[in-house]
Structure formats: C-alpha cells, structure tokens
Coordinates of C-alpha atoms in Angstrom, one line a residue:
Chain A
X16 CA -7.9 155.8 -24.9
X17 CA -6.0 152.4 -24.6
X18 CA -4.0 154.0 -27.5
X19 CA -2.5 156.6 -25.2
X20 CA -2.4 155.1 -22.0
X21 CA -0.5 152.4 -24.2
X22 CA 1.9 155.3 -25.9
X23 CA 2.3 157.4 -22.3
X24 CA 3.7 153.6 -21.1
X25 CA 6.0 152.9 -24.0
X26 CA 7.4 156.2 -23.0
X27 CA 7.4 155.6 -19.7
X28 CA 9.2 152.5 -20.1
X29 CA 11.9 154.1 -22.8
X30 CA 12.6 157.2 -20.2
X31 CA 13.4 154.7 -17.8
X32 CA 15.8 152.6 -19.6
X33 CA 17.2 155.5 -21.2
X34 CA 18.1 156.7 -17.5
X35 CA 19.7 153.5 -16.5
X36 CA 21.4 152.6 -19.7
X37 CA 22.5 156.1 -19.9
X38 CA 24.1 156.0 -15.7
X39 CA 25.3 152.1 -15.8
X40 CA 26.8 150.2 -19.0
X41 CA 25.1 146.8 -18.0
X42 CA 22.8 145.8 -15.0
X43 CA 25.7 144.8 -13.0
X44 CA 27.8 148.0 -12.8
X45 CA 24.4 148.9 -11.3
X46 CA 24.2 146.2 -8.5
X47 CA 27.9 146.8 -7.6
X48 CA 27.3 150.4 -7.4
X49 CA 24.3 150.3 -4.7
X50 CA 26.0 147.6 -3.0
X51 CA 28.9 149.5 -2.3
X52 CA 27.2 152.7 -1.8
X53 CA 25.5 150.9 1.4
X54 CA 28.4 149.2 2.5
X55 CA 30.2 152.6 2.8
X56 CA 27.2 154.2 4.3
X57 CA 27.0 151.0 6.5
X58 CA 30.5 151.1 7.9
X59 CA 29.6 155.1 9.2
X60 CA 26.3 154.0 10.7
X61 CA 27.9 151.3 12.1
X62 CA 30.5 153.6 14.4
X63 CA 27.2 155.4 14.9
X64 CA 25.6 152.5 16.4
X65 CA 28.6 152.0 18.5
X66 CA 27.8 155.3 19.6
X67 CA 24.1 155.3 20.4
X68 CA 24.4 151.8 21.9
X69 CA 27.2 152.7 24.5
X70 CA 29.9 150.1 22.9
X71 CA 32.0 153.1 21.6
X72 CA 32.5 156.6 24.1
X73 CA 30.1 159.0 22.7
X74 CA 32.3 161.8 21.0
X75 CA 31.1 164.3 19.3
X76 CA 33.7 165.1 16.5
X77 CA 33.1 161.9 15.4
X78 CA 29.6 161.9 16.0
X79 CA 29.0 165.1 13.2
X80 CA 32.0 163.1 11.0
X81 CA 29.8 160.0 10.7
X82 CA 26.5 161.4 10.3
X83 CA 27.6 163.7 7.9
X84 CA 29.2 161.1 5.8
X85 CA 26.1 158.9 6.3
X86 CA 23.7 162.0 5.2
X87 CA 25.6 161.9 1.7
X88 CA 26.0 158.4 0.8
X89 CA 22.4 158.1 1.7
X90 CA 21.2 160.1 -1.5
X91 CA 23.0 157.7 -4.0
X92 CA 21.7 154.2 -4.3
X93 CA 18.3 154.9 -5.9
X94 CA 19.2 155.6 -9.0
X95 CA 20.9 152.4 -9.0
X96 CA 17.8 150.6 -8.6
X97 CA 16.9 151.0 -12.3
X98 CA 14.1 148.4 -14.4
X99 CA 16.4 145.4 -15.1
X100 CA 18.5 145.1 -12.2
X101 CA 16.3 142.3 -10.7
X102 CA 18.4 139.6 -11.3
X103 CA 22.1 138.4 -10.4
X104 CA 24.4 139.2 -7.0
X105 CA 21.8 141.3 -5.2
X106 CA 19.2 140.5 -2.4
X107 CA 16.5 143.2 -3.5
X108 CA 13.5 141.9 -3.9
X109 CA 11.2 142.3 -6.7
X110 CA 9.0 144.9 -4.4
X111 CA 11.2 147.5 -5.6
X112 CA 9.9 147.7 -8.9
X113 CA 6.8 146.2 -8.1
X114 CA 5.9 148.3 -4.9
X115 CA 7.9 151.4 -6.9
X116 CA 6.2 154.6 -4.9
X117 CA 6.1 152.8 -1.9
X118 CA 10.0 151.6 -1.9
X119 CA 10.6 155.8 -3.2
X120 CA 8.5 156.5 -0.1
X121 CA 10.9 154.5 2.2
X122 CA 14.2 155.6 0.8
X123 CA 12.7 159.6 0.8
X124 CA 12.3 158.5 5.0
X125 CA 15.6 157.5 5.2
X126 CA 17.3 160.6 3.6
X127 CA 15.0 162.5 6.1
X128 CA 15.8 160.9 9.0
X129 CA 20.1 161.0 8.0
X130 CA 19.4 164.5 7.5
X131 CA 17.8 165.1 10.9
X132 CA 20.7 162.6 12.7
X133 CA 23.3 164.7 11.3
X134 CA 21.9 167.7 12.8
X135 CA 21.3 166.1 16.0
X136 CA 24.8 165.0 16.0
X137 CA 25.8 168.8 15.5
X138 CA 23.4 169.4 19.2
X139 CA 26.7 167.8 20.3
X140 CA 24.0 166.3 23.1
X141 CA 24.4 162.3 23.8
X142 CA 20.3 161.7 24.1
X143 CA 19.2 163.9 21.1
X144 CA 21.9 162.0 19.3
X145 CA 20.4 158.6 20.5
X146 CA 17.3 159.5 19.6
X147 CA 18.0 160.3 16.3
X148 CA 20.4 157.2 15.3
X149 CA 17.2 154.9 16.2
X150 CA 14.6 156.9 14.1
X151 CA 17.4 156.5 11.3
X152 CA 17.9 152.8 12.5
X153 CA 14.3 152.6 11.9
X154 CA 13.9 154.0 8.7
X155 CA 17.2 151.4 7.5
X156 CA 14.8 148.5 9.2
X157 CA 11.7 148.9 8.0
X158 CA 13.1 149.2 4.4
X159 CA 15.2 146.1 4.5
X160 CA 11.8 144.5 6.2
X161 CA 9.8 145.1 2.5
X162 CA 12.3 145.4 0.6
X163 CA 15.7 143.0 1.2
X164 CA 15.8 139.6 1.2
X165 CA 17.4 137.9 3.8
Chain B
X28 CA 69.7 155.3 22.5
X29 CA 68.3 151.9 20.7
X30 CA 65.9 151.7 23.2
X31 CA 64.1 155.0 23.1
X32 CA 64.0 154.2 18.8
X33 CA 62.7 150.9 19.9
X34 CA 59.8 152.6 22.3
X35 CA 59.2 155.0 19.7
X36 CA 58.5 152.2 16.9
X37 CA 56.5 150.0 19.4
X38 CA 54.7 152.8 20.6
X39 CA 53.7 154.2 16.6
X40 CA 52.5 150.6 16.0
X41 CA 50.2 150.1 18.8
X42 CA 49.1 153.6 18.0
X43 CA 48.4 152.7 14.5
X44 CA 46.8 149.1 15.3
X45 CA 44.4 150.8 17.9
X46 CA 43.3 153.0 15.0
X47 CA 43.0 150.3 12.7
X48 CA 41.0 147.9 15.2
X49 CA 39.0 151.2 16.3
X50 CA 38.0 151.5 12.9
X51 CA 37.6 147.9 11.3
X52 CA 36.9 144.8 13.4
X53 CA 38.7 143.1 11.1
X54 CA 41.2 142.7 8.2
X55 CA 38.5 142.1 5.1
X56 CA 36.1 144.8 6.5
X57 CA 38.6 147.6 5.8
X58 CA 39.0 146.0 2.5
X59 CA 35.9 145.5 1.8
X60 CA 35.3 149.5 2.6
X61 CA 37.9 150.7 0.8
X62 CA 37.0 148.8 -2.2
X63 CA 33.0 149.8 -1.9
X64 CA 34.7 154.0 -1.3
X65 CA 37.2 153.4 -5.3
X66 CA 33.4 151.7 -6.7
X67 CA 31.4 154.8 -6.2
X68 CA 33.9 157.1 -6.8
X69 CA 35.1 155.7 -10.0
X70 CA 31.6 155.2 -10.8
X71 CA 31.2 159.2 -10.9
X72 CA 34.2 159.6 -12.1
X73 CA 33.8 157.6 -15.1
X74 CA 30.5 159.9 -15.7
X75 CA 32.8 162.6 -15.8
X76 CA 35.2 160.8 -18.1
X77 CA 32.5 160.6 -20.5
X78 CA 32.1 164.3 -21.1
X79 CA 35.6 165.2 -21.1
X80 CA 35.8 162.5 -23.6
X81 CA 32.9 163.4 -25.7
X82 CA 31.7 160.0 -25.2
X83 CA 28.7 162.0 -23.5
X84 CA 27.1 165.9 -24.0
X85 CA 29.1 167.8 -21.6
X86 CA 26.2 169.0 -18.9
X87 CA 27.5 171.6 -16.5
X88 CA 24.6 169.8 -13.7
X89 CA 25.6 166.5 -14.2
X90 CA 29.3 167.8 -14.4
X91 CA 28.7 169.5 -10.8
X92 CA 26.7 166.8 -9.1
X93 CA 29.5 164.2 -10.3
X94 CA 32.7 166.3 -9.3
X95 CA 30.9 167.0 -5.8
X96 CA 30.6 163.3 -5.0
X97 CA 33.7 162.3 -6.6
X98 CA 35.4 165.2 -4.3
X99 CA 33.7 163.6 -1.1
X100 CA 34.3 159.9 -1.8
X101 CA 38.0 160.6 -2.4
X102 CA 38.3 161.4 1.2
X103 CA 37.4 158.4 2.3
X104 CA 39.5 155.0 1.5
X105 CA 42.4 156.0 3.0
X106 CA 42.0 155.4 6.3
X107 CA 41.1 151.9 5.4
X108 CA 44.5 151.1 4.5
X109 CA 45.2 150.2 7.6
X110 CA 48.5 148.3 9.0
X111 CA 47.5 144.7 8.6
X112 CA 45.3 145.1 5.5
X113 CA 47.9 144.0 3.2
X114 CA 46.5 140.5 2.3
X115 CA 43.2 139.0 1.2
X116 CA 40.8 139.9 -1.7
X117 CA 43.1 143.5 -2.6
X118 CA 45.1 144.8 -4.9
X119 CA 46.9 146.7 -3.3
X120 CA 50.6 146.5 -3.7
X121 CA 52.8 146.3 0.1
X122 CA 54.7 149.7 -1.6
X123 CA 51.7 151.2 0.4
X124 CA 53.0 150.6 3.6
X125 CA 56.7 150.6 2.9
X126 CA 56.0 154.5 1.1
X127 CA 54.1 155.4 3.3
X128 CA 54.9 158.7 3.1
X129 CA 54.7 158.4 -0.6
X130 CA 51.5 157.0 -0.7
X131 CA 50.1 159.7 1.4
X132 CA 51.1 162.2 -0.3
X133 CA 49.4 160.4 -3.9
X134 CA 46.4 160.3 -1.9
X135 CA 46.4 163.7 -0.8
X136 CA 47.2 165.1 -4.6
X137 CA 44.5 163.1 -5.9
X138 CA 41.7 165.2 -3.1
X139 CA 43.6 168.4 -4.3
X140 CA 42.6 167.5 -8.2
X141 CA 39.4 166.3 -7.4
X142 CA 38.3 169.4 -5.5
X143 CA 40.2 171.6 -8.4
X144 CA 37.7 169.4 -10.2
X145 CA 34.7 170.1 -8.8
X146 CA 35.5 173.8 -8.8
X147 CA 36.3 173.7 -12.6
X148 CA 32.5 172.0 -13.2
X149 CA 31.1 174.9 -11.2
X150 CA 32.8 177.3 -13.9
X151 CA 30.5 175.7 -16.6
X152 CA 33.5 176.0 -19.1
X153 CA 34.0 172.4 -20.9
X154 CA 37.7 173.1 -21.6
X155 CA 38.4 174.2 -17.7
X156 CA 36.4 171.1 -17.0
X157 CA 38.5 168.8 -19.4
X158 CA 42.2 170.5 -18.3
X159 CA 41.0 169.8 -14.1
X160 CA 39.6 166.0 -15.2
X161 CA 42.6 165.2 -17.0
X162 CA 45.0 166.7 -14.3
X163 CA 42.5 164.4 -11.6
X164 CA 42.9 161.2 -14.2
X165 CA 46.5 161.6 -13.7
X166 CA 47.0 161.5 -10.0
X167 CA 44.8 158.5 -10.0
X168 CA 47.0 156.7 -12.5
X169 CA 50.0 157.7 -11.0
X170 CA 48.9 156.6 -8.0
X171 CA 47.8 153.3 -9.7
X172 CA 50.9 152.4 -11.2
X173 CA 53.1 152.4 -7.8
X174 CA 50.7 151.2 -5.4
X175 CA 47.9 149.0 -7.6
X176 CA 48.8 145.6 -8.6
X177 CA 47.2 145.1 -12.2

C-alpha cells in the first residue's frame, strides 16, 4: 500500500517537473513569464478600473477592448506557477504549492469572473459593466489576500 | 503658410501626448508594458521555435494554442511606444520615432506573419508550420536589427 501510494507520488512529482521543465528552461524564465503576464493583464484592468470607478468616461469600445484583452491574458499565468518556482524575484507565497487546489480554485474564479466582465462589457450598459469589474476586482483581491505577499 | 505647418505639428503632438498620457501615467509604465507584452509573446514563440527546430515533437495542439496567443500578444506593444518613452530601462533604439512610418509598418508585418502563423498551425502540416514560423522569425529580426539596440 505505502508502495504505491509511494510510486503514484514519484510519478506525480516526475509529471510535474516534466511539465515545467518541458514549458520554461530554468525557474526564472517561469517567474518572468507570470510576472509579465499580470502586468499586461494589470495595465487593461487598470483602464477598466478607471472606468467602473468614474476616473475615465465610460466608453464602450474600449470597455469590450479591455475586457477582452483581460479575459485572455487571464488564462496564462498558472502554468507558470510550476514546483520549484518558490524562490528568487517573486512575491508568491508558498500557499500556492502548499494550498495547490485551493490556489487552482481561485485562479478557476478569476477566469470566470473575466469571462463574465467581458460579456458584460459587450451589454454596452455602464451598471452591468460596474458590477461585473468589482466581482472580477474581487476575485484579483481575494487571490492576492492568500496567495501574494505584500 | 509656416504657421498652418506649425499648428499642424503642435496640434499632432498634443494629439499624440494625450494618447500617450491617456494610456500610461507615466514614462516607465509604458515600458514596463511593452516589455511584459515582447516576454509572453516570445515566450510562446520560442515554444514554437522549438518544433520548427526539432528541438521539440512538432504537436499540432501545442502548435495552435502557441500561434493563437503569439497572434494576440503581437497586437499589443505598440501602442506603448509612445512619444516620450524613449529613455529609461529600454532598448529601444530613437529610429522608432524618427521611422515612424517604418516602424509601423515592421510592426504591422510582423501581426500579418503571426496570424499567417497561426493559420499554418491550424493546417497540422509541420512543413506549412515551419515555412509561416520562419517567415514570422524574420519580420521580428528585421524589425530587431533597425529599431532594437543589442
């Protein structure tokens, strides 16, 4: 019994690091790569936020630009958050790989919720807009909150 | 005569500041974007690189999935180069804004070849994959060499 539950974890383990050796050359090329996946997704929410918070004019176009843009980049960190990518110039926390289902769980919300704001944005209506971007600014907070050090 | 070029010139660079301010709040941000925008694409792109190398099993999924994002990100850096973004943590050569025409039309081969690219995965024929990567490698050198600093 220990045997296999032993064996299943080796393999478990090697699947893993197969994955993120196979996607990233070193653990760095990893940490830039999410990093700058959420800076560009943070520069769209950003105009967003401008948006939903009344410091830029609410324009549609834009609006559905943004959120579209937002509802792509969205899908790619994960995979960048591979075993061994811990340690050097990144402010995750070790509840990622710790907490693994849980952190999944969170990042499967956000991808929701950008899907959803992109299709509110497409309403082309100011308050089913708002009400999306903060369910999506949600999601983004309550991730960083258990998963991002400050 | 003089004066209308004069109002014309002023009038084009307060158009393209307000764009630039509109987009960025400042300088480094844009950089900062643009730079996060070349990471993830060249990130996929390498994937691709890979197969068409043989360095990696050509895999008409992985192929797809790669070209697709590789075809969004490359829409979006260029707006980031911005009047005024010239200096700081960049590489970016000042040919960009004295060609500007030139370097916009580099940019806009390089999103004709990446989404000749991502059409070519969807084939699932490894040597139209290889011809559209290579012809998609070169309009990102050629854009390198006149506008990158090494």
């Amino acid at each position: 019994m220990k045997k296999t539950i032993l064996s299943l974890f080796a393999f478990s383990v090697a699947t893993i690091s197969f994955t993120a050796s196979a996607q990233f050359a070193k653990p760095e090329d990893a940490i830039k790569y999410r990093k700058a996946a959420f800076t560009v997704m943070a520069t769209h929410f950003g105009r967003l936020g401008a948006m939903a918070q009344g410091k830029a004019p609410f324009e549609v176009k834009s609006a559905i630009d943004n959120a579209e843009i937002v509802a792509e980049m969205v899908k790619l960190p994960w995979a960048a958050f591979a075993e061994g990518t811990d340690a050097g110039d990144t402010k995750a926390k070790p509840e990622i790989w710790k907490q693994s289902a849980k952190f999944k769980e969170a990042a499967e919300k956000l991808q929701v919720e950008a899907t959803k704001l992109s299709a509110a944005a497409k309403t082309g209506k100011e308050d089913v807009f708002k009400t999306a971007f903060s369910a999506t600014a949600g999601a983004c907070k309550s991730c960083h909150d258990d998963f991002k050090a400050k």
